[in-house]
Short mmCIF file of C-alpha atoms and ligand atoms in Angstrom, two decimals:
data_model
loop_
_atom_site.label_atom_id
_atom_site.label_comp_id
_atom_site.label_asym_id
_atom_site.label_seq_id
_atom_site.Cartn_x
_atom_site.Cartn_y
_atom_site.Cartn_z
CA UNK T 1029 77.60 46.13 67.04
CA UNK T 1030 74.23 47.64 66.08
CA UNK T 1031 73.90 50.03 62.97
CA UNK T 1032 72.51 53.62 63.79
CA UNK T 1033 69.16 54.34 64.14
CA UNK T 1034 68.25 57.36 61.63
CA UNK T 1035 66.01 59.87 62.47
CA UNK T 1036 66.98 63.07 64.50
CA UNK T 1037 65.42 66.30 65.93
CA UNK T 1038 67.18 69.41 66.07
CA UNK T 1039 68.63 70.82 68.98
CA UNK T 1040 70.72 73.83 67.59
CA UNK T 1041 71.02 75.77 70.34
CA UNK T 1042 72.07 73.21 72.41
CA UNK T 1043 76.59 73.08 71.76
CA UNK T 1044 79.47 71.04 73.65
CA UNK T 1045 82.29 73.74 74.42
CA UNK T 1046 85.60 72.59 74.87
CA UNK T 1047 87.40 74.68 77.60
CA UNK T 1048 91.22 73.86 76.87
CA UNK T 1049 93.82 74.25 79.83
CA UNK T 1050 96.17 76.29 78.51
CA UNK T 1051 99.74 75.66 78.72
CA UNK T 1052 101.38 77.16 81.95
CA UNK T 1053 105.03 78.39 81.51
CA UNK T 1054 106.78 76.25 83.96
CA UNK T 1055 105.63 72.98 81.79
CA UNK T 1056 108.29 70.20 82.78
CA UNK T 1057 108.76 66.74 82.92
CA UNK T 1058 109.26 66.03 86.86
CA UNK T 1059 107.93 62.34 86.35
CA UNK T 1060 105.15 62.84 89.22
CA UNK T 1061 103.09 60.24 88.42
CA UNK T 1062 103.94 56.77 88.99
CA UNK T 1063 101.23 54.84 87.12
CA UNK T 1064 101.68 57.23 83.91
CA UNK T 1065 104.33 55.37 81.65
CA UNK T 1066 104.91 58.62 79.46
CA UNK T 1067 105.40 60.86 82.74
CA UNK T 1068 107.76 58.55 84.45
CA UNK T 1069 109.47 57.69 81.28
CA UNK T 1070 110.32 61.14 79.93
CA UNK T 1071 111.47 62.51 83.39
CA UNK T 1072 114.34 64.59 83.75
CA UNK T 1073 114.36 65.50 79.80
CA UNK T 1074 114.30 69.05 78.62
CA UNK T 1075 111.06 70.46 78.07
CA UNK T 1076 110.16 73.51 75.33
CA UNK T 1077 107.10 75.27 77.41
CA UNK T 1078 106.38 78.08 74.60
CA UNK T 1079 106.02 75.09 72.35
CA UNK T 1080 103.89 73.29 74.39
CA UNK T 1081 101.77 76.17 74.84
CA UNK T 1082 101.61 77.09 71.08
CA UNK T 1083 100.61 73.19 70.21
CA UNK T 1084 97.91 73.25 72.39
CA UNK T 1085 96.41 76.45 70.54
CA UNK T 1086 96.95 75.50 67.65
CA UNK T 1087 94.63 72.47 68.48
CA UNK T 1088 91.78 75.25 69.73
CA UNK T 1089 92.02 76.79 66.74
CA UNK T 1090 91.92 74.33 64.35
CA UNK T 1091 88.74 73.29 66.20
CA UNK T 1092 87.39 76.79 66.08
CA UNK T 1093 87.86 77.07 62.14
CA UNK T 1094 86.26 74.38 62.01
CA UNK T 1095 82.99 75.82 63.39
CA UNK T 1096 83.32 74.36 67.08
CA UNK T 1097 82.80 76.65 69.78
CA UNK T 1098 86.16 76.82 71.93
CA UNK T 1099 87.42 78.09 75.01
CA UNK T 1100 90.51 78.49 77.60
CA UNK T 1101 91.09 77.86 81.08
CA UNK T 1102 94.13 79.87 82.69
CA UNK T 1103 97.21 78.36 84.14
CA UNK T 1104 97.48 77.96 87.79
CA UNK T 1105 100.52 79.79 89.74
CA UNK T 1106 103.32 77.94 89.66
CA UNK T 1107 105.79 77.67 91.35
CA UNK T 1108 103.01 77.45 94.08
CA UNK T 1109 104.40 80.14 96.68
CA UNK T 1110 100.77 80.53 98.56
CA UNK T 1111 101.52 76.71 99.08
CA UNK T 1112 104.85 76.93 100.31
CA UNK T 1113 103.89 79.58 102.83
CA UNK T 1114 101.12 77.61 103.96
CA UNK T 1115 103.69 75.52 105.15
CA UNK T 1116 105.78 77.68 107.41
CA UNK T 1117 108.09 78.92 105.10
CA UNK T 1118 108.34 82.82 105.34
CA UNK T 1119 110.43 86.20 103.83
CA UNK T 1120 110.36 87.47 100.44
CA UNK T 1121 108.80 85.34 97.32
CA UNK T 1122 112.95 85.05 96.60
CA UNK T 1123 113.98 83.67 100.01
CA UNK T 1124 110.99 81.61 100.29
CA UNK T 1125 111.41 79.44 96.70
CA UNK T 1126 115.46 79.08 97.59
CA UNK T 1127 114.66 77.77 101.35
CA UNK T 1128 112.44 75.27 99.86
CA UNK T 1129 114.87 74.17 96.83
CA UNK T 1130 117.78 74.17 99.22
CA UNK T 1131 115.69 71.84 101.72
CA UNK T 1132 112.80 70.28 100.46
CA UNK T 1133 114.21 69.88 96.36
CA UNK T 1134 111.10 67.02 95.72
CA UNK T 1135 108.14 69.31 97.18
CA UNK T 1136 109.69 72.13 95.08
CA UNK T 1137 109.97 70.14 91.68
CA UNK T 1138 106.33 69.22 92.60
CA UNK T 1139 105.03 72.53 93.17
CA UNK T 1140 106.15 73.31 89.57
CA UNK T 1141 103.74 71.37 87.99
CA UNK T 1142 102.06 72.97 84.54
CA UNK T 1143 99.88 69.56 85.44
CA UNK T 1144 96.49 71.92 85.09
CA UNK T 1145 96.82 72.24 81.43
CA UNK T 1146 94.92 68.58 81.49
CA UNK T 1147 91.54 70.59 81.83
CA UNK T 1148 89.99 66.97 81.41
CA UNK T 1149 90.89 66.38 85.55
CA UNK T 1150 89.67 69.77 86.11
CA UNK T 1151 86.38 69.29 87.24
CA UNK T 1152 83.23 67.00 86.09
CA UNK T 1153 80.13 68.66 84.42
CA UNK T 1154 76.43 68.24 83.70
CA UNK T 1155 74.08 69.79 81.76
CA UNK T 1156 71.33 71.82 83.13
CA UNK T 1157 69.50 69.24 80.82
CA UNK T 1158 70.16 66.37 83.11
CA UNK T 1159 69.95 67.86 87.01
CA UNK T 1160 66.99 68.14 89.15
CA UNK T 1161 67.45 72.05 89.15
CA UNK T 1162 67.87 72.31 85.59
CA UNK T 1163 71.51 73.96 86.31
CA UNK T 1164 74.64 73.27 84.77
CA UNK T 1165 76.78 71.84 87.50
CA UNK T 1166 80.49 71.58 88.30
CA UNK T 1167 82.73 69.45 90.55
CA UNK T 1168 86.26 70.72 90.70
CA UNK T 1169 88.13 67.39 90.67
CA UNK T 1170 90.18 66.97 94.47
CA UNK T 1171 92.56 65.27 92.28
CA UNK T 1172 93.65 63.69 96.13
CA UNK T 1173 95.78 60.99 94.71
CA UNK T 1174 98.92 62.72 93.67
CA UNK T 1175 100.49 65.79 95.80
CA UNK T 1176 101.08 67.59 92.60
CA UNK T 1177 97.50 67.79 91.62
CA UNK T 1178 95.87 68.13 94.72
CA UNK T 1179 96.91 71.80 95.03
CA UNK T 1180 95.27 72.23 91.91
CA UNK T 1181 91.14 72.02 93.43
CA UNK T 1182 91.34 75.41 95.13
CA UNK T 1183 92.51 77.38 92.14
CA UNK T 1184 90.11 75.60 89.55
CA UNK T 1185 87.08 76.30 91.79
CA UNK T 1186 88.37 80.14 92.08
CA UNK T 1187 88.11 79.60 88.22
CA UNK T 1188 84.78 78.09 87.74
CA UNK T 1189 83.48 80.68 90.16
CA UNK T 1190 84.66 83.38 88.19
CA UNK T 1191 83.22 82.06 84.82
CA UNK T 1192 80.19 80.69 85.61
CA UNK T 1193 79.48 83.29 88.41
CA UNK T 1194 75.70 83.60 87.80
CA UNK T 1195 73.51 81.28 90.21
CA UNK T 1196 70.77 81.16 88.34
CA UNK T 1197 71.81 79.46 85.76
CA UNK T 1198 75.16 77.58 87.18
CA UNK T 1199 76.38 75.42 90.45
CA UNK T 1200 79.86 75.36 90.99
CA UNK T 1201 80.30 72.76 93.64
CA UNK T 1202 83.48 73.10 96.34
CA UNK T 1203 85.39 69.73 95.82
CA UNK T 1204 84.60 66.61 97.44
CA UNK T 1205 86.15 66.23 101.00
CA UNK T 1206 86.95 63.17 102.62
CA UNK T 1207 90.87 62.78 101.59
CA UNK T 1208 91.92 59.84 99.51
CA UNK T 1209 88.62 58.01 99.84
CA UNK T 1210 86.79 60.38 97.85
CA UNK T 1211 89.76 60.69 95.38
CA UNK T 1212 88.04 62.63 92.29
CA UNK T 1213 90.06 62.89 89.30
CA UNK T 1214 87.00 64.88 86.92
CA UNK T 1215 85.86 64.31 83.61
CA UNK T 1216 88.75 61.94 82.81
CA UNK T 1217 86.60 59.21 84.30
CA UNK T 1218 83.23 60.50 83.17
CA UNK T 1219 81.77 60.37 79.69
CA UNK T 1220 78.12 61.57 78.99
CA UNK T 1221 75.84 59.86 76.38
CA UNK T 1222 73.04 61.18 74.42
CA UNK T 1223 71.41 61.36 70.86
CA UNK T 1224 72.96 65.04 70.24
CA UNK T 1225 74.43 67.05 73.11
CA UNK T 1226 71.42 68.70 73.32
CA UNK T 1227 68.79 66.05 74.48
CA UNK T 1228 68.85 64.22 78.05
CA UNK T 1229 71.99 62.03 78.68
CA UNK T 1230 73.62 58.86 80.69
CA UNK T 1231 75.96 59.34 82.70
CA UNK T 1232 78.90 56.77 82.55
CA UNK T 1233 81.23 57.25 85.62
CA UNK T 1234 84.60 55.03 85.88
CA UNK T 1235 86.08 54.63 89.10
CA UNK T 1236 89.71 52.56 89.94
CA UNK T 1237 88.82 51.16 92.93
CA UNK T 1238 86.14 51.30 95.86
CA UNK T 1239 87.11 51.97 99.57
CA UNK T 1240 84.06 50.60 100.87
CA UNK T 1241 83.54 47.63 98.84
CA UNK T 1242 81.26 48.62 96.53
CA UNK T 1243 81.40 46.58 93.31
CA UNK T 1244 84.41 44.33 93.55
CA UNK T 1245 87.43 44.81 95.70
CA UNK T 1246 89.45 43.35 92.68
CA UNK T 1247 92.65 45.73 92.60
CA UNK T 1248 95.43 46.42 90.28
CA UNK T 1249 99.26 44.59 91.78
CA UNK T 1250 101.21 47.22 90.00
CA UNK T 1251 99.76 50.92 89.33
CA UNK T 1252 97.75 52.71 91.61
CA UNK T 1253 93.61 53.40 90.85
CA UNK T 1254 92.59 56.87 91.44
CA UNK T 1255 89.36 57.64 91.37
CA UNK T 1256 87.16 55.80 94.11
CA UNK T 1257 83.54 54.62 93.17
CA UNK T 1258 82.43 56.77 96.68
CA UNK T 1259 83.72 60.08 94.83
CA UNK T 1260 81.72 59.48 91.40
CA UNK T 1261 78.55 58.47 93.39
CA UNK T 1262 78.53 61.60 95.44
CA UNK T 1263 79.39 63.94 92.14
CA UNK T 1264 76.13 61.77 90.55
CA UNK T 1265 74.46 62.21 94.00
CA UNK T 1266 75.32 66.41 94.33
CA UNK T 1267 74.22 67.09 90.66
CA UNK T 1268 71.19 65.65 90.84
CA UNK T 1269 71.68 62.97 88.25
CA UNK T 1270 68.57 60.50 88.08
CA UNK T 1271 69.37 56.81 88.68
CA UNK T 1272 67.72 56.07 85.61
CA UNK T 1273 70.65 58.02 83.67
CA UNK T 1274 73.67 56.81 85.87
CA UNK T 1275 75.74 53.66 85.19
CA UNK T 1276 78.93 53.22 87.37
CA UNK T 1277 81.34 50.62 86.18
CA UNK T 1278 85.02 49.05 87.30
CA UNK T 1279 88.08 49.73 85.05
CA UNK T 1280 89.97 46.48 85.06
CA UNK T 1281 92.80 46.96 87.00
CA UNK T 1282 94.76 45.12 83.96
CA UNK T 1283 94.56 48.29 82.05
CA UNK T 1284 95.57 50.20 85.18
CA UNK T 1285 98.86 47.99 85.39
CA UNK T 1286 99.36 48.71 82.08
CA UNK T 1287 99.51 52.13 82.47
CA UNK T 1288 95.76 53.59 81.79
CA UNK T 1289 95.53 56.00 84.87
CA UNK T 1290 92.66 57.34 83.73
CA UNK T 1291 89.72 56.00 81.71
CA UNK T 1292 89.87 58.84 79.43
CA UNK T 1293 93.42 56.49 77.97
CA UNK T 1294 91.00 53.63 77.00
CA UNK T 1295 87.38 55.11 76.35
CA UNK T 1296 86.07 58.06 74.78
CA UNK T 1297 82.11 58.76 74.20
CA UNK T 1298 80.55 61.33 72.16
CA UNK T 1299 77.16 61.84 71.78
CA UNK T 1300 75.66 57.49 71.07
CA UNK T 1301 78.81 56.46 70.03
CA UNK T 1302 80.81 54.78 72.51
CA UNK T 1303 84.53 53.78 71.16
CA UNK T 1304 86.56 51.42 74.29
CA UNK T 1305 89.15 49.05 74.22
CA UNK T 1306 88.05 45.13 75.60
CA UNK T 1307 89.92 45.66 78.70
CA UNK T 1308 88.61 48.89 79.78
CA UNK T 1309 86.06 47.60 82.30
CA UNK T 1310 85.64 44.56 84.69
CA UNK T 1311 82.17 42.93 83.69
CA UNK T 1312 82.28 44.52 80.08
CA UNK T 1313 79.30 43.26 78.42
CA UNK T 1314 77.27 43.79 81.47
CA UNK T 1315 78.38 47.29 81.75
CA UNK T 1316 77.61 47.52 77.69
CA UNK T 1317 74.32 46.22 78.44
CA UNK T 1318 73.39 48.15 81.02
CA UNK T 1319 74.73 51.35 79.31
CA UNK T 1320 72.20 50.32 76.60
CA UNK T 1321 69.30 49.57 78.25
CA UNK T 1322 69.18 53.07 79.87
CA UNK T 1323 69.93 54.60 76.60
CA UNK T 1324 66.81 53.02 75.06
CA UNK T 1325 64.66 54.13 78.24
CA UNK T 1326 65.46 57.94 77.17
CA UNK T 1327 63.51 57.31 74.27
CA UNK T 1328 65.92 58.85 71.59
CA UNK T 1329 65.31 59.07 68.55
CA UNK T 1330 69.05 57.39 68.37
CA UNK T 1331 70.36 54.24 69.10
CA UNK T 1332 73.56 53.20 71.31
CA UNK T 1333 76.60 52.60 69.16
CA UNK T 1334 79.07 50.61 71.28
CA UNK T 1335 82.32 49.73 69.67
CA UNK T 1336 84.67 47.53 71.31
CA UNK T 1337 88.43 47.47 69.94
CA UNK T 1338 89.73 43.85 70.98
CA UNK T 1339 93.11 43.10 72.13
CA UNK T 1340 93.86 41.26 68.79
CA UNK T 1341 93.73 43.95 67.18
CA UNK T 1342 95.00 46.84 69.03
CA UNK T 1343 97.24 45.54 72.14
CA UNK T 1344 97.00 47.32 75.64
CA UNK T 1345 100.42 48.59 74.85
CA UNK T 1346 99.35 50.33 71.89
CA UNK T 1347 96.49 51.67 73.25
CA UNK T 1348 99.24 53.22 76.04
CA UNK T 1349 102.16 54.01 73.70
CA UNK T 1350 99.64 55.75 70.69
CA UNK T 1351 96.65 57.38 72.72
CA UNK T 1352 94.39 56.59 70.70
CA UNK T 1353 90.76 56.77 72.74
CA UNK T 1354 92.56 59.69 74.50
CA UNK T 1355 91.28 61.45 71.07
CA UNK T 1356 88.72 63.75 71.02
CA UNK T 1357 85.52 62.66 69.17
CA UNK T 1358 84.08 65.93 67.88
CA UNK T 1359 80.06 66.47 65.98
CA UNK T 1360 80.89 68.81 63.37
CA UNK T 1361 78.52 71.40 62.32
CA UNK T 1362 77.68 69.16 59.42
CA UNK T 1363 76.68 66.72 61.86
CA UNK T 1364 79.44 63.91 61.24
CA UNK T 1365 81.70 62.96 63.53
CA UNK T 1366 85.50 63.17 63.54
CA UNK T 1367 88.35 62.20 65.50
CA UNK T 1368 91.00 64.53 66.49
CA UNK T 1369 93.90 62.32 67.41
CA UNK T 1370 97.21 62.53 68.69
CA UNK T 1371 100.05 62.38 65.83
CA UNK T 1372 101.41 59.23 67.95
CA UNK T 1373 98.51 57.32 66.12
CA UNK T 1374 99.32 58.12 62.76
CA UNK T 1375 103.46 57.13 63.21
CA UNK T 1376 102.05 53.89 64.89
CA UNK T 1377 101.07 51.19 62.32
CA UNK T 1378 98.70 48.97 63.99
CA UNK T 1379 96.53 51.91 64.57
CA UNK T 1380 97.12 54.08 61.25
CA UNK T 1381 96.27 50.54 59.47
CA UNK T 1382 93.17 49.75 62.12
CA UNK T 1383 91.72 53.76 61.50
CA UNK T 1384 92.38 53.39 57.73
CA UNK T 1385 90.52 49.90 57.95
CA UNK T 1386 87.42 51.34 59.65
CA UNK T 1387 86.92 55.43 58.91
CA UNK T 1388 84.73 55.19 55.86
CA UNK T 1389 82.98 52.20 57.22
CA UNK T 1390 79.78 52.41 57.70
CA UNK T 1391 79.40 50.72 61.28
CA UNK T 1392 82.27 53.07 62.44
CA UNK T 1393 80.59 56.81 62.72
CA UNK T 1394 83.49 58.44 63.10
CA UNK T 1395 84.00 59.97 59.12
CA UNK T 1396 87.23 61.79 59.31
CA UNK T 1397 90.87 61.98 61.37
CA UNK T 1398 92.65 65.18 61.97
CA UNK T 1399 96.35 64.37 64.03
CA UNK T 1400 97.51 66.61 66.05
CA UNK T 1401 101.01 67.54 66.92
CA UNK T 1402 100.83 67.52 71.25
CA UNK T 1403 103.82 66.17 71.71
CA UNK T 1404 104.95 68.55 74.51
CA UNK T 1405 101.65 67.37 76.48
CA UNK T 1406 102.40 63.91 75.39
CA UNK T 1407 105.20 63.12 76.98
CA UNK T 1408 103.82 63.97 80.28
CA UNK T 1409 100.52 61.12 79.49
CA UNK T 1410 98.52 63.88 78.24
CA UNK T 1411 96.48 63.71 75.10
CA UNK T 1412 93.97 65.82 72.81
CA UNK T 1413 91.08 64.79 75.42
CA UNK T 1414 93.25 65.46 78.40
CA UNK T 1415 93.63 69.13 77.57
CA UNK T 1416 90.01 69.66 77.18
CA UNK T 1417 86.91 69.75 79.44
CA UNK T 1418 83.64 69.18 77.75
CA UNK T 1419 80.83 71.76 78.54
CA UNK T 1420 77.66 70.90 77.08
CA UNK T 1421 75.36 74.27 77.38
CA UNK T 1422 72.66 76.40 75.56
CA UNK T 1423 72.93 79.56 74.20
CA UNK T 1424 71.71 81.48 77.03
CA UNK T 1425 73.81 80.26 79.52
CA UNK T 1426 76.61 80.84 77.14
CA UNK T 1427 75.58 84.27 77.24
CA UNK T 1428 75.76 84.28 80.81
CA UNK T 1429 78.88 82.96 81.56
CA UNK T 1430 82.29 85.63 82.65
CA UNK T 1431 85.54 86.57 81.24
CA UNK T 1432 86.80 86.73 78.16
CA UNK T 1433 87.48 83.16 77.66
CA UNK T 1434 85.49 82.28 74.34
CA UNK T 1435 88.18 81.77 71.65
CA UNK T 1436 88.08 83.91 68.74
CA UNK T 1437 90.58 84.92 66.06
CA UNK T 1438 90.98 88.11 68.33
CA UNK T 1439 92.00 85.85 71.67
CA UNK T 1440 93.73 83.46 69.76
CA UNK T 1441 96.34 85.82 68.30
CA UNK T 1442 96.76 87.69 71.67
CA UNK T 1443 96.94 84.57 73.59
CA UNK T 1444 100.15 83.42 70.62
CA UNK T 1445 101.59 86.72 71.14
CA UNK T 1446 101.72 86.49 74.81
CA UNK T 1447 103.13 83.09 74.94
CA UNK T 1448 106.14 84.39 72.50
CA UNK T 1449 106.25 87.33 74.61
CA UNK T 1450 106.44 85.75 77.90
CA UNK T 1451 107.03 81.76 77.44
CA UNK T 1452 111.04 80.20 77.61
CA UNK T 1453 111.73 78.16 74.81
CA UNK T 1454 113.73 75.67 77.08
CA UNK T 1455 113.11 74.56 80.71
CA UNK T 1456 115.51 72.16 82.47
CA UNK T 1457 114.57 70.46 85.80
CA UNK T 1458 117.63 72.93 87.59
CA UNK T 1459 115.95 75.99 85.47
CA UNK T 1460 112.66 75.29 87.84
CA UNK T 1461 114.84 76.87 90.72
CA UNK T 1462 115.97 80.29 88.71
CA UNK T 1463 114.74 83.45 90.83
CA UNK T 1464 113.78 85.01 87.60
CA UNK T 1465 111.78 81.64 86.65
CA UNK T 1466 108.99 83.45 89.42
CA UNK T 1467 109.54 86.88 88.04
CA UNK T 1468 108.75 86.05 84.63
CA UNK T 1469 105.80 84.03 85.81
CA UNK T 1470 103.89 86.46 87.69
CA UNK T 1471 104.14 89.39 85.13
CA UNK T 1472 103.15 86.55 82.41
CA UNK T 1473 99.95 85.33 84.39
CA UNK T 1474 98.99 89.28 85.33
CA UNK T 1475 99.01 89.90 81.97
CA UNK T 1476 97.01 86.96 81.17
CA UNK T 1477 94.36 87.78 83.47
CA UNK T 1478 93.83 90.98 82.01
CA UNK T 1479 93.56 89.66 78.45
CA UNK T 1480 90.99 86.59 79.89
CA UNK T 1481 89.28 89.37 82.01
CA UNK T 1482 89.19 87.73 85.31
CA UNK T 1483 89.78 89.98 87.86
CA UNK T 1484 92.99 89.54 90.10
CA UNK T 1485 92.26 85.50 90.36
CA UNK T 1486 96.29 85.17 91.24
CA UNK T 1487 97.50 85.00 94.78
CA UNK T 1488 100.65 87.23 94.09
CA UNK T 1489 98.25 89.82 92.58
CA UNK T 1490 96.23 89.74 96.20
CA UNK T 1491 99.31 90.86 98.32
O1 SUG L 24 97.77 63.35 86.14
N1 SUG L 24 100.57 63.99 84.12
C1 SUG L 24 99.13 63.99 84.28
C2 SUG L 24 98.46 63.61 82.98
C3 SUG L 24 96.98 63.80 83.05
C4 SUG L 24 96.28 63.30 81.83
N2 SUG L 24 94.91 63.52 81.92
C5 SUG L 24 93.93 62.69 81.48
N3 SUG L 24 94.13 61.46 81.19
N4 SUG L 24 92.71 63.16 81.43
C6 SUG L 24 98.70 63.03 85.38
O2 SUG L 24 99.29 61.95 85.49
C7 SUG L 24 102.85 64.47 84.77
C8 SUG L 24 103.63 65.53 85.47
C9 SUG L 24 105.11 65.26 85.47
O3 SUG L 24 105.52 64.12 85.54
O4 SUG L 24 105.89 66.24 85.43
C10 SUG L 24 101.36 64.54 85.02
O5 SUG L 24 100.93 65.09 86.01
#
């Protein structure tokens, strides 16, 4: 491990937003995705959606008092009537949700999913700093690999339209075609290196497997791998990424058979600090090395800071059970960096004793630990990082960009009152299939668009 280089110029108008998925009131535990240990585990079990939703505000705010710049991301219609309709089924919204629960209980539970609070799948980004058009570009994920998520692309690009409307300064991409071979699953497997947010990145993109052959055909026996190395080269390809700022690497399909679905559960970057487990990638010290060689090409004023946990020291199961690199690695305005971690780490000793051990030291950058109680997210394999996508921007295109999405004291009180207003405190897997479930839903997401100020973005408010 190599100490920090000092020396840094200032790029203060340069920020990272985090857009946070907020909380959708049907959030359940369905168990939908085989691969996720928490999802399948907690299946079936009650879940407390106004909870949910007020945890993962609570995390935005304490984030915004901190000085970060924070923002929200609306829940997605569920259950998904448009979908259901799409697929023959006809009458009123009533007749239409009780002919597919009476017939069809498994698409239902799926088309219930609150799965787009994980903002992190939502879509992958990159700076106007590192394209050839000097736009900030978007990918909605496909998210291809699991039924429930899949019907999530359309909405999230109606979404990213809507708030970064203005083609001059943005590119919202449609998502990738080309079914499960271009399986996309956004920012979850994508983690962008720089000195500071606001000077030229690498772009690290972690794919499961390769349909083509790519790197190595080496697959995992037990989970599936989502994201294909053909969907993160054309992303890299359609955002104009220079090959001198892209590294591509393997995750080792032992950590995807121990439950890391995405690489976001065993890596997270932030700015030249890299923090990853041993068993994150296939060819790790190759991939280190590459990752560092293009990081000195940029000519930063900064150097590279990988960290590798070993297995000694913090098992795979650990890593899965306590979420630890799902944490979000934040630059504070002081210019330190902190780690906002699930509460899972701190009632886990191996990794209370192994952040205690290195925080303060001074070949670990990361100065502080705030835990955070996501519990309701947790349980469905969803951590701190999961819930947000990372926009790196400069003030004028932050000035350019639509809605009322920016989080304020102002938002963040109206967006707690509506969720008390609106939100059930309990949801059972049978309460999925109440006909006043979709009542309650539709006048809580019209009223939410109004707040967010995003026009009528909601199927049921088109008809
Ligand atoms: O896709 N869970 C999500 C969790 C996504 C976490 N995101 C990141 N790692 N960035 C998933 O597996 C569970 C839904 C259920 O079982 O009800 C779910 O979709």
């Amino acid at each position: 491990m190599s100490d920090p280089c000092k020396g840094i110029m200032s790029t203060a108008n340069f920020f990272e937003i985090n857009f946070d998925g907020l909380v959708g009131p049907t959030h359940n535990y369905a168990g939908l995705s085989f691969g996720n240990v928490a999802s399948v585990g907690n299946s079936g079990k009650v879940s407390y959606p106004k909870q949910a939703a007020l945890q993962g505000l609570s995390k935005m705010k304490e984030l915004f008092d901190m000085g970060l710049k924070q923002a929200v991301l609306p829940p997605h219609e569920r259950p998904a009537v448009f979908f259901f309709r799409n697929l023959g089924y006809s009458g009123d919204d009533q007749k239409v949700l009780s002919d597919v629960y009476k017939t069809n209980p498994k698409l239902f539970i799926s088309c219930c999913s609150a799965s787009s609070m994980w903002a992190a799948n939502s879509a992958t980004v990159t700076p106007s700093l590192d394209t050839f058009d000097h736009k900030l570009h978007f990918t909605p994920a496909n998210l291809n690999h699991k039924f429930h998520r899949l019907i999530e692309a359309e909405f999230t690009e109606t979404v990213l339209t809507k708030i970064f409307s203005n083609s001059k300064y943005f590119k919202v991409h449609p998502p990738l075609k080309g079914g499960e071979m271009f399986s996309d699953e956004g920012a979850a497997n994508h983690t962008r290196l720089a000195a500071e947010h606001g000077t030229k990145g690498i772009h690290f993109f972690v794919y499961g497997r390769s349909v083509f052959g790519g790197d190595s055909n080496i697959q995992p026996s037990k989970f599936p791998a989502r994201q294909t190395y053909e969907a993160s080269k054309a992303i890299a390809r359609s955002h104009g990424i220079d090959d001198s700022q892209l590294v591509f690497a393997q995750q080792s399909p032992e950590a995807i058979d121990a439950g890391v679905f995405h690489n976001d559960v065993i890596c997270v970057g932030n700015e030249s600090f890299l923090f990853y487990h041993e068993k994150a990638f296939i060819n790790s010290d190759q991939v280190i090395l590459e990752l560092k060689n293009k990081f000195d090409a940029l000519e930063s004023q900064r150097c590279f800071i990988p960290f590798c946990v070993k297995e000694k020291d913090v098992s795979m199961e650990d890593v899965v059970k306590s979420y630890l690199f799902n944490s979000q690695i934040i630059t504070a305005s002081s210019g330190e960096q902190f780690l906002a971690a699930p509460m899972e780490c701190s009632e886990n000793n191996i990794i209370r004793s192994f952040l205690d051990h290195w925080v303060g030291d001074s070949r670990f950058p990361i100065k502080k630990i705030k835990y955070f109680n996501l519990r309701e997210s947790m349980q469905n394999g969803g951590g701190p990082a999961c819930l947000r996508l990372r926009v790196q921007m400069s003030q004028s295109e932050l000035n350019k960009i639509g809605g009322n999405v920016l989080l304020g004291n102002e938002l963040y009180h109206s967006l707690c009152n509506w969720v008390k207003k609106h939100y059930r405190d309990e949801l059972s897997p049978a309460d999925l299939a109440d006909p006043n479930l979709w009542r309650e839903v539709q006048s809580a997401l019209d009223e939410l668009s109004q707040i967010l100020q995003l026009g009528s973005i909601y199927s049921f408010q088109r008809v």
